mmCIF file of C-alpha atoms in Angstrom:
data_model
loop_
_atom_site.group_PDB
_atom_site.id
_atom_site.type_symbol
_atom_site.label_atom_id
_atom_site.label_comp_id
_atom_site.label_asym_id
_atom_site.label_seq_id
_atom_site.Cartn_x
_atom_site.Cartn_y
_atom_site.Cartn_z
ATOM 1 C CA UNK E 1 15.619 -96.861 -79.696
ATOM 2 C CA UNK E 2 18.965 -94.989 -78.944
ATOM 3 C CA UNK E 3 19.617 -93.759 -75.483
ATOM 4 C CA UNK E 4 21.924 -90.951 -75.660
ATOM 5 C CA UNK E 5 23.208 -89.660 -72.316
ATOM 6 C CA UNK E 6 24.689 -85.735 -70.745
ATOM 7 C CA UNK E 7 28.196 -87.096 -71.761
ATOM 8 C CA UNK E 8 27.827 -88.253 -74.988
ATOM 9 C CA UNK E 9 25.770 -84.695 -75.672
ATOM 10 C CA UNK E 10 28.514 -82.576 -74.583
ATOM 11 C CA UNK E 11 31.278 -84.344 -76.193
ATOM 12 C CA UNK E 12 28.948 -84.665 -79.668
ATOM 13 C CA UNK E 13 28.350 -80.266 -79.720
ATOM 14 C CA UNK E 14 30.387 -77.358 -80.567
ATOM 15 C CA UNK E 15 28.985 -74.222 -81.016
ATOM 16 C CA UNK E 16 29.729 -73.223 -85.101
ATOM 17 C CA UNK E 17 28.047 -76.405 -85.699
ATOM 18 C CA UNK E 18 24.786 -76.075 -83.316
ATOM 19 C CA UNK E 19 24.448 -72.525 -84.176
ATOM 20 C CA UNK E 20 24.763 -73.109 -88.411
ATOM 21 C CA UNK E 21 22.014 -75.742 -87.520
ATOM 22 C CA UNK E 22 19.693 -73.468 -85.420
ATOM 23 C CA UNK E 23 19.908 -71.104 -88.236
ATOM 24 C CA UNK E 24 18.610 -73.651 -90.768
ATOM 25 C CA UNK E 25 16.049 -75.110 -88.953
ATOM 26 C CA UNK E 26 14.561 -72.126 -87.347
ATOM 27 C CA UNK E 27 14.219 -70.745 -91.411
ATOM 28 C CA UNK E 28 12.549 -74.131 -92.096
ATOM 29 C CA UNK E 29 8.907 -74.773 -91.508
ATOM 30 C CA UNK E 30 7.938 -76.652 -88.441
ATOM 31 C CA UNK E 31 5.189 -77.224 -86.097
ATOM 32 C CA UNK E 32 5.923 -75.623 -82.964
ATOM 33 C CA UNK E 33 2.853 -75.203 -80.598
ATOM 34 C CA UNK E 34 2.404 -73.402 -77.591
ATOM 35 C CA UNK E 35 4.538 -74.812 -74.919
ATOM 36 C CA UNK E 36 2.556 -76.239 -71.957
ATOM 37 C CA UNK E 37 4.107 -74.705 -68.324
ATOM 38 C CA UNK E 38 2.653 -75.802 -65.163
ATOM 39 C CA UNK E 39 3.471 -74.315 -62.124
ATOM 40 C CA UNK E 40 2.943 -76.984 -59.250
ATOM 41 C CA UNK E 41 2.646 -74.959 -56.445
ATOM 42 C CA UNK E 42 0.175 -71.763 -56.453
ATOM 43 C CA UNK E 43 1.994 -69.916 -53.198
ATOM 44 C CA UNK E 44 3.921 -66.956 -54.398
ATOM 45 C CA UNK E 45 7.443 -67.888 -53.168
ATOM 46 C CA UNK E 46 7.592 -71.317 -54.868
ATOM 47 C CA UNK E 47 8.310 -71.654 -58.582
ATOM 48 C CA UNK E 48 8.117 -75.450 -59.103
ATOM 49 C CA UNK E 49 7.124 -76.419 -62.385
ATOM 50 C CA UNK E 50 6.478 -79.332 -65.214
ATOM 51 C CA UNK E 51 6.896 -78.604 -68.605
ATOM 52 C CA UNK E 52 6.189 -79.908 -71.929
ATOM 53 C CA UNK E 53 7.472 -78.852 -75.078
ATOM 54 C CA UNK E 54 6.006 -80.906 -78.346
ATOM 55 C CA UNK E 55 7.900 -79.489 -82.151
ATOM 56 C CA UNK E 56 8.441 -81.662 -85.468
ATOM 57 C CA UNK E 57 9.650 -80.461 -88.551
ATOM 58 C CA UNK E 58 10.455 -82.620 -91.751
ATOM 59 C CA UNK E 59 12.855 -84.713 -90.376
ATOM 60 C CA UNK E 60 11.631 -85.589 -86.507
ATOM 61 C CA UNK E 61 8.654 -85.097 -83.842
ATOM 62 C CA UNK E 62 9.694 -84.454 -80.702
ATOM 63 C CA UNK E 63 9.147 -83.649 -77.300
ATOM 64 C CA UNK E 64 10.671 -82.052 -74.607
ATOM 65 C CA UNK E 65 9.606 -82.812 -70.742
ATOM 66 C CA UNK E 66 11.400 -81.108 -67.887
ATOM 67 C CA UNK E 67 11.147 -80.017 -63.685
ATOM 68 C CA UNK E 68 11.903 -77.109 -62.291
ATOM 69 C CA UNK E 69 12.855 -76.554 -59.237
ATOM 70 C CA UNK E 70 14.421 -73.380 -58.106
ATOM 71 C CA UNK E 71 15.509 -74.622 -54.505
ATOM 72 C CA UNK E 72 16.626 -78.032 -54.773
ATOM 73 C CA UNK E 73 20.187 -76.707 -54.549
ATOM 74 C CA UNK E 74 19.625 -76.490 -50.734
ATOM 75 C CA UNK E 75 19.199 -80.530 -51.020
ATOM 76 C CA UNK E 76 22.148 -80.799 -53.227
ATOM 77 C CA UNK E 77 20.156 -81.703 -56.506
ATOM 78 C CA UNK E 78 20.132 -79.715 -59.600
ATOM 79 C CA UNK E 79 17.224 -77.153 -60.253
ATOM 80 C CA UNK E 80 16.172 -78.922 -63.425
ATOM 81 C CA UNK E 81 16.203 -82.146 -64.952
ATOM 82 C CA UNK E 82 14.514 -82.569 -68.857
ATOM 83 C CA UNK E 83 14.902 -85.639 -71.306
ATOM 84 C CA UNK E 84 13.715 -85.465 -75.315
ATOM 85 C CA UNK E 85 12.021 -87.465 -77.280
ATOM 86 C CA UNK E 86 12.577 -87.971 -80.704
ATOM 87 C CA UNK E 87 10.693 -89.950 -83.038
ATOM 88 C CA UNK E 88 11.183 -90.259 -86.818
ATOM 89 C CA UNK E 89 8.294 -87.687 -88.804
ATOM 90 C CA UNK E 90 8.326 -90.402 -92.190
ATOM 91 C CA UNK E 91 7.101 -93.119 -90.052
ATOM 92 C CA UNK E 92 6.337 -92.060 -86.543
ATOM 93 C CA UNK E 93 8.936 -94.684 -85.135
ATOM 94 C CA UNK E 94 11.062 -93.845 -81.447
ATOM 95 C CA UNK E 95 14.674 -92.888 -82.416
ATOM 96 C CA UNK E 96 16.125 -91.967 -79.155
ATOM 97 C CA UNK E 97 15.268 -90.867 -75.688
ATOM 98 C CA UNK E 98 18.396 -87.110 -75.384
ATOM 99 C CA UNK E 99 18.875 -86.205 -72.337
ATOM 100 C CA UNK E 100 17.285 -82.649 -72.394
ATOM 101 C CA UNK E 101 19.693 -80.722 -69.447
ATOM 102 C CA UNK E 102 22.685 -80.697 -71.702
ATOM 103 C CA UNK E 103 20.712 -79.864 -74.989
ATOM 104 C CA UNK E 104 18.951 -77.427 -72.801
ATOM 105 C CA UNK E 105 22.255 -75.734 -71.660
ATOM 106 C CA UNK E 106 23.805 -75.850 -75.171
ATOM 107 C CA UNK E 107 20.671 -74.890 -77.507
ATOM 108 C CA UNK E 108 20.180 -71.979 -74.277
ATOM 109 C CA UNK E 109 23.155 -70.211 -75.227
ATOM 110 C CA UNK E 110 23.425 -71.088 -78.988
ATOM 111 C CA UNK E 111 19.894 -69.073 -79.700
ATOM 112 C CA UNK E 112 21.062 -65.924 -77.988
ATOM 113 C CA UNK E 113 24.425 -66.305 -79.962
ATOM 114 C CA UNK E 114 22.857 -66.864 -83.004
ATOM 115 C CA UNK E 115 20.808 -63.631 -81.988
ATOM 116 C CA UNK E 116 23.691 -62.090 -81.314
ATOM 117 C CA UNK E 117 24.889 -62.848 -84.464
ATOM 118 C CA UNK E 118 22.513 -60.733 -86.332
ATOM 119 C CA UNK E 119 21.643 -58.217 -83.745
ATOM 120 C CA UNK E 120 25.313 -57.020 -81.817
ATOM 121 C CA UNK E 121 27.316 -54.360 -83.333
ATOM 122 C CA UNK E 122 30.190 -55.967 -85.728
ATOM 123 C CA UNK E 123 33.027 -54.366 -83.411
ATOM 124 C CA UNK E 124 31.894 -55.623 -80.795
ATOM 125 C CA UNK E 125 34.746 -56.381 -78.164
ATOM 126 C CA UNK E 126 33.462 -55.775 -74.355
ATOM 127 C CA UNK E 127 31.060 -58.462 -73.297
ATOM 128 C CA UNK E 128 29.427 -57.411 -69.850
ATOM 129 C CA UNK E 129 27.971 -60.681 -68.493
ATOM 130 C CA UNK E 130 25.546 -61.088 -65.627
ATOM 131 C CA UNK E 131 25.159 -64.574 -63.473
ATOM 132 C CA UNK E 132 27.673 -67.160 -62.163
ATOM 133 C CA UNK E 133 25.126 -70.289 -62.272
ATOM 134 C CA UNK E 134 25.078 -73.290 -64.632
ATOM 135 C CA UNK E 135 24.663 -71.581 -68.194
ATOM 136 C CA UNK E 136 27.246 -69.064 -67.625
ATOM 137 C CA UNK E 137 29.940 -70.929 -69.052
ATOM 138 C CA UNK E 138 28.126 -72.303 -72.069
ATOM 139 C CA UNK E 139 26.456 -68.398 -72.444
ATOM 140 C CA UNK E 140 29.867 -66.903 -72.863
ATOM 141 C CA UNK E 141 31.535 -69.639 -75.246
ATOM 142 C CA UNK E 142 28.485 -69.000 -77.530
ATOM 143 C CA UNK E 143 28.813 -65.803 -77.583
ATOM 144 C CA UNK E 144 32.489 -65.513 -77.868
ATOM 145 C CA UNK E 145 32.047 -67.746 -81.239
ATOM 146 C CA UNK E 146 30.211 -64.995 -83.156
ATOM 147 C CA UNK E 147 31.877 -61.991 -82.419
ATOM 148 C CA UNK E 148 35.795 -61.111 -81.454
ATOM 149 C CA UNK E 149 35.744 -59.901 -77.688
ATOM 150 C CA UNK E 150 39.053 -58.999 -76.034
ATOM 151 C CA UNK E 151 37.263 -57.988 -72.550
ATOM 152 C CA UNK E 152 34.871 -59.749 -70.788
ATOM 153 C CA UNK E 153 33.260 -58.113 -67.380
ATOM 154 C CA UNK E 154 31.441 -60.823 -65.296
ATOM 155 C CA UNK E 155 28.582 -59.463 -62.735
ATOM 156 C CA UNK E 156 27.961 -62.162 -60.201
ATOM 157 C CA UNK E 157 26.370 -61.696 -56.757
ATOM 158 C CA UNK E 158 27.675 -64.957 -55.832
ATOM 159 C CA UNK E 159 31.239 -64.305 -55.155
ATOM 160 C CA UNK E 160 32.255 -67.895 -54.454
ATOM 161 C CA UNK E 161 30.898 -68.968 -57.809
ATOM 162 C CA UNK E 162 31.794 -65.889 -59.719
ATOM 163 C CA UNK E 163 35.692 -66.673 -58.743
ATOM 164 C CA UNK E 164 34.974 -70.104 -59.762
ATOM 165 C CA UNK E 165 33.796 -69.298 -63.555
ATOM 166 C CA UNK E 166 36.407 -66.827 -63.804
ATOM 167 C CA UNK E 167 38.683 -69.472 -62.726
ATOM 168 C CA UNK E 168 37.170 -71.729 -65.681
ATOM 169 C CA UNK E 169 37.005 -69.075 -68.015
ATOM 170 C CA UNK E 170 40.586 -67.701 -67.538
ATOM 171 C CA UNK E 171 42.023 -71.712 -68.112
ATOM 172 C CA UNK E 172 39.767 -71.569 -71.356
ATOM 173 C CA UNK E 173 40.988 -68.285 -72.624
ATOM 174 C CA UNK E 174 44.350 -67.103 -71.406
ATOM 175 C CA UNK E 175 44.356 -64.239 -73.969
ATOM 176 C CA UNK E 176 41.235 -62.835 -72.594
ATOM 177 C CA UNK E 177 40.837 -60.103 -70.180
ATOM 178 C CA UNK E 178 38.299 -61.106 -67.220
ATOM 179 C CA UNK E 179 37.294 -58.801 -64.621
ATOM 180 C CA UNK E 180 34.939 -60.087 -62.158
ATOM 181 C CA UNK E 181 32.157 -57.910 -60.388
ATOM 182 C CA UNK E 182 28.926 -57.773 -57.749
ATOM 183 C CA UNK E 183 27.012 -55.266 -59.016
ATOM 184 C CA UNK E 184 26.514 -53.373 -61.862
ATOM 185 C CA UNK E 185 27.692 -50.135 -62.230
ATOM 186 C CA UNK E 186 27.361 -47.198 -64.651
ATOM 187 C CA UNK E 187 30.419 -47.246 -66.172
ATOM 188 C CA UNK E 188 30.657 -51.110 -66.842
ATOM 189 C CA UNK E 189 27.360 -50.943 -68.300
ATOM 190 C CA UNK E 190 28.227 -47.922 -70.075
ATOM 191 C CA UNK E 191 31.098 -49.201 -71.923
ATOM 192 C CA UNK E 192 29.397 -52.653 -72.895
ATOM 193 C CA UNK E 193 28.766 -53.477 -76.317
ATOM 194 C CA UNK E 194 26.904 -56.457 -75.704
ATOM 195 C CA UNK E 195 25.219 -57.207 -72.119
ATOM 196 C CA UNK E 196 24.042 -60.948 -71.417
ATOM 197 C CA UNK E 197 21.801 -61.782 -68.411
ATOM 198 C CA UNK E 198 21.365 -65.367 -67.298
ATOM 199 C CA UNK E 199 20.161 -64.902 -63.345
ATOM 200 C CA UNK E 200 17.285 -65.894 -61.723
ATOM 201 C CA UNK E 201 17.078 -62.125 -60.336
ATOM 202 C CA UNK E 202 13.185 -61.150 -59.974
ATOM 203 C CA UNK E 203 14.009 -57.179 -60.417
ATOM 204 C CA UNK E 204 16.372 -55.504 -63.332
ATOM 205 C CA UNK E 205 19.786 -56.081 -62.806
ATOM 206 C CA UNK E 206 20.911 -52.391 -64.313
ATOM 207 C CA UNK E 207 19.783 -48.966 -64.759
ATOM 208 C CA UNK E 208 18.704 -48.633 -68.576
ATOM 209 C CA UNK E 209 19.784 -45.099 -68.383
ATOM 210 C CA UNK E 210 22.892 -46.141 -68.386
ATOM 211 C CA UNK E 211 23.139 -47.695 -71.705
ATOM 212 C CA UNK E 212 25.782 -46.715 -74.463
ATOM 213 C CA UNK E 213 23.872 -46.148 -78.159
ATOM 214 C CA UNK E 214 24.911 -49.271 -80.227
ATOM 215 C CA UNK E 215 24.552 -52.261 -76.973
ATOM 216 C CA UNK E 216 23.361 -55.166 -78.195
ATOM 217 C CA UNK E 217 21.439 -56.849 -75.024
ATOM 218 C CA UNK E 218 20.161 -60.092 -74.100
ATOM 219 C CA UNK E 219 17.971 -61.820 -71.368
ATOM 220 C CA UNK E 220 17.216 -65.384 -71.022
ATOM 221 C CA UNK E 221 17.147 -65.900 -67.179
ATOM 222 C CA UNK E 222 13.966 -65.201 -66.323
ATOM 223 C CA UNK E 223 10.281 -67.080 -67.458
ATOM 224 C CA UNK E 224 8.220 -65.280 -65.167
ATOM 225 C CA UNK E 225 5.310 -62.950 -65.721
ATOM 226 C CA UNK E 226 6.344 -60.752 -62.533
ATOM 227 C CA UNK E 227 9.639 -60.511 -62.846
ATOM 228 C CA UNK E 228 12.131 -59.285 -65.124
ATOM 229 C CA UNK E 229 15.981 -59.160 -65.569
ATOM 230 C CA UNK E 230 15.635 -55.558 -67.279
ATOM 231 C CA UNK E 231 13.732 -52.116 -66.517
ATOM 232 C CA UNK E 232 11.171 -50.867 -69.229
ATOM 233 C CA UNK E 233 13.237 -47.920 -69.868
ATOM 234 C CA UNK E 234 16.019 -50.655 -71.414
ATOM 235 C CA UNK E 235 12.595 -51.804 -73.197
ATOM 236 C CA UNK E 236 11.414 -48.613 -74.243
ATOM 237 C CA UNK E 237 15.316 -47.430 -75.898
ATOM 238 C CA UNK E 238 15.557 -50.843 -77.591
ATOM 239 C CA UNK E 239 14.467 -52.301 -80.919
ATOM 240 C CA UNK E 240 12.976 -55.512 -79.407
ATOM 241 C CA UNK E 241 13.900 -59.025 -80.789
ATOM 242 C CA UNK E 242 12.484 -62.545 -79.143
ATOM 243 C CA UNK E 243 13.026 -66.086 -80.036
ATOM 244 C CA UNK E 244 8.810 -66.837 -79.653
ATOM 245 C CA UNK E 245 6.012 -64.151 -79.744
ATOM 246 C CA UNK E 246 3.634 -66.793 -78.276
ATOM 247 C CA UNK E 247 6.373 -67.920 -75.241
ATOM 248 C CA UNK E 248 7.503 -64.783 -74.605
ATOM 249 C CA UNK E 249 4.562 -62.476 -74.571
ATOM 250 C CA UNK E 250 2.996 -65.406 -72.262
ATOM 251 C CA UNK E 251 5.696 -66.071 -69.781
ATOM 252 C CA UNK E 252 8.404 -63.035 -69.951
ATOM 253 C CA UNK E 253 7.784 -59.958 -67.041
ATOM 254 C CA UNK E 254 10.698 -58.437 -69.300
ATOM 255 C CA UNK E 255 7.834 -57.190 -71.611
ATOM 256 C CA UNK E 256 5.047 -58.117 -69.785
ATOM 257 C CA UNK E 257 5.330 -55.191 -66.973
ATOM 258 C CA UNK E 258 6.118 -52.988 -69.531
ATOM 259 C CA UNK E 259 2.900 -53.505 -71.365
ATOM 260 C CA UNK E 260 0.833 -53.232 -68.026
ATOM 261 C CA UNK E 261 2.376 -50.081 -67.330
ATOM 262 C CA UNK E 262 1.532 -48.912 -71.054
ATOM 263 C CA UNK E 263 4.896 -48.328 -71.997
ATOM 264 C CA UNK E 264 5.472 -50.893 -74.575
ATOM 265 C CA UNK E 265 2.446 -52.810 -77.040
ATOM 266 C CA UNK E 266 2.969 -56.194 -78.650
ATOM 267 C CA UNK E 267 3.350 -55.011 -81.462
ATOM 268 C CA UNK E 268 5.879 -52.960 -81.026
ATOM 269 C CA UNK E 269 8.340 -56.496 -80.970
ATOM 270 C CA UNK E 270 10.363 -56.753 -84.603
ATOM 271 C CA UNK E 271 11.143 -60.056 -85.469
ATOM 272 C CA UNK E 272 11.265 -63.478 -83.842
ATOM 273 C CA UNK E 273 14.135 -65.921 -84.632
ATOM 274 C CA UNK E 274 12.268 -67.429 -87.259
ATOM 275 C CA UNK E 275 11.507 -64.040 -89.109
ATOM 276 C CA UNK E 276 15.423 -63.062 -88.597
ATOM 277 C CA UNK E 277 17.126 -66.166 -90.340
ATOM 278 C CA UNK E 278 13.787 -66.143 -92.991
ATOM 279 C CA UNK E 279 14.512 -62.754 -93.692
ATOM 280 C CA UNK E 280 18.237 -61.951 -92.385
ATOM 281 C CA UNK E 281 16.444 -59.277 -90.194
ATOM 282 C CA UNK E 282 18.745 -57.440 -87.664
ATOM 283 C CA UNK E 283 20.766 -54.544 -86.519
ATOM 284 C CA UNK E 284 19.629 -51.744 -88.827
ATOM 285 C CA UNK E 285 22.771 -49.400 -88.216
ATOM 286 C CA UNK E 286 25.448 -49.246 -85.462
ATOM 287 C CA UNK E 287 23.776 -46.976 -82.912
ATOM 288 C CA UNK E 288 20.478 -48.444 -82.212
ATOM 289 C CA UNK E 289 20.570 -50.466 -79.027
ATOM 290 C CA UNK E 290 18.542 -53.995 -79.611
ATOM 291 C CA UNK E 291 16.957 -56.403 -77.152
ATOM 292 C CA UNK E 292 16.517 -60.112 -77.420
ATOM 293 C CA UNK E 293 14.633 -61.860 -75.294
ATOM 294 C CA UNK E 294 14.159 -65.476 -75.025
ATOM 295 C CA UNK E 295 12.039 -67.857 -73.013
ATOM 296 C CA UNK E 296 13.155 -71.050 -75.131
ATOM 297 C CA UNK E 297 11.198 -73.053 -77.758
ATOM 298 C CA UNK E 298 10.565 -77.044 -78.295
ATOM 299 C CA UNK E 299 11.984 -75.817 -82.002
ATOM 300 C CA UNK E 300 15.407 -75.153 -80.738
ATOM 301 C CA UNK E 301 15.375 -77.990 -78.553
ATOM 302 C CA UNK E 302 14.551 -80.589 -81.270
ATOM 303 C CA UNK E 303 17.076 -78.674 -83.697
ATOM 304 C CA UNK E 304 19.724 -79.499 -80.393
ATOM 305 C CA UNK E 305 18.429 -83.250 -79.847
ATOM 306 C CA UNK E 306 18.223 -83.819 -83.723
ATOM 307 C CA UNK E 307 21.637 -82.647 -84.695
ATOM 308 C CA UNK E 308 23.166 -85.021 -81.410
ATOM 309 C CA UNK E 309 21.445 -87.753 -82.599
ATOM 310 C CA UNK E 310 23.352 -87.964 -85.999
ATOM 311 C CA UNK E 311 26.609 -86.811 -84.268
ATOM 312 C CA UNK E 312 26.552 -89.775 -82.759
ATOM 313 C CA UNK E 313 25.618 -92.013 -85.240
ATOM 314 C CA UNK E 314 29.184 -91.096 -87.472
#
């Protein structure tokens, strides 16, 4: 059995290949039982969790196990640790233990970019990104791989992290126009073609009334039923797509809270990612507002880990 390190994952992956693998993988038959997320503490102020995500397709069987301890930064440790175990689908023999932390960063950002390939306006030039954490540079680079942005506005409540992110991205994309803000304004939101949210915020990041026609929004930061990165107005103004109905409607306050308010219903979800890829479902016109909510799927982990496994053999 092969052990594949975090550095090997980072060295082997690129967004065009990963997005294409996800597009093909989600369009094919697969076994995807509901992910199991276990809260390790029942107190309202503690969100420590352990999760198990199994999946399989025609090639491999896989299971990702991860821990999420959001307060770990106070102890100089990462908030998420993860491993993915791959088995042969033909014989069931173990193939590899893959670093799931790096795979998660790549596949999370690539899934958002794949959704944007279907949902973002084709003329998109201005990306507004909320967040400055570990996912931030991955998310922005993934979105840059599917649209020709000329301007990126970063909204980061942590000014120091925001400046570090801005410096990193400016060095990677010297011709890009970047700006840094600590909070959203009506003018920035109204001028956005795509808004991507990857934060730990428990309350909405902007007022949905500020959105302009034709905007695409994606939200990947929240996994809690009673929290959300966007408000009810944003949801009700949008055609809504998800990575997985089962997972999103079990975990995500972005949709569960509007449902509890009587402002949204599960049958208003237009499609999940497998339906989008199989049936080429996406934006129907340039004026509609679209929303993609992702909480993560075992299938995306499986596809990402299998791609890494194949690449490191070469």
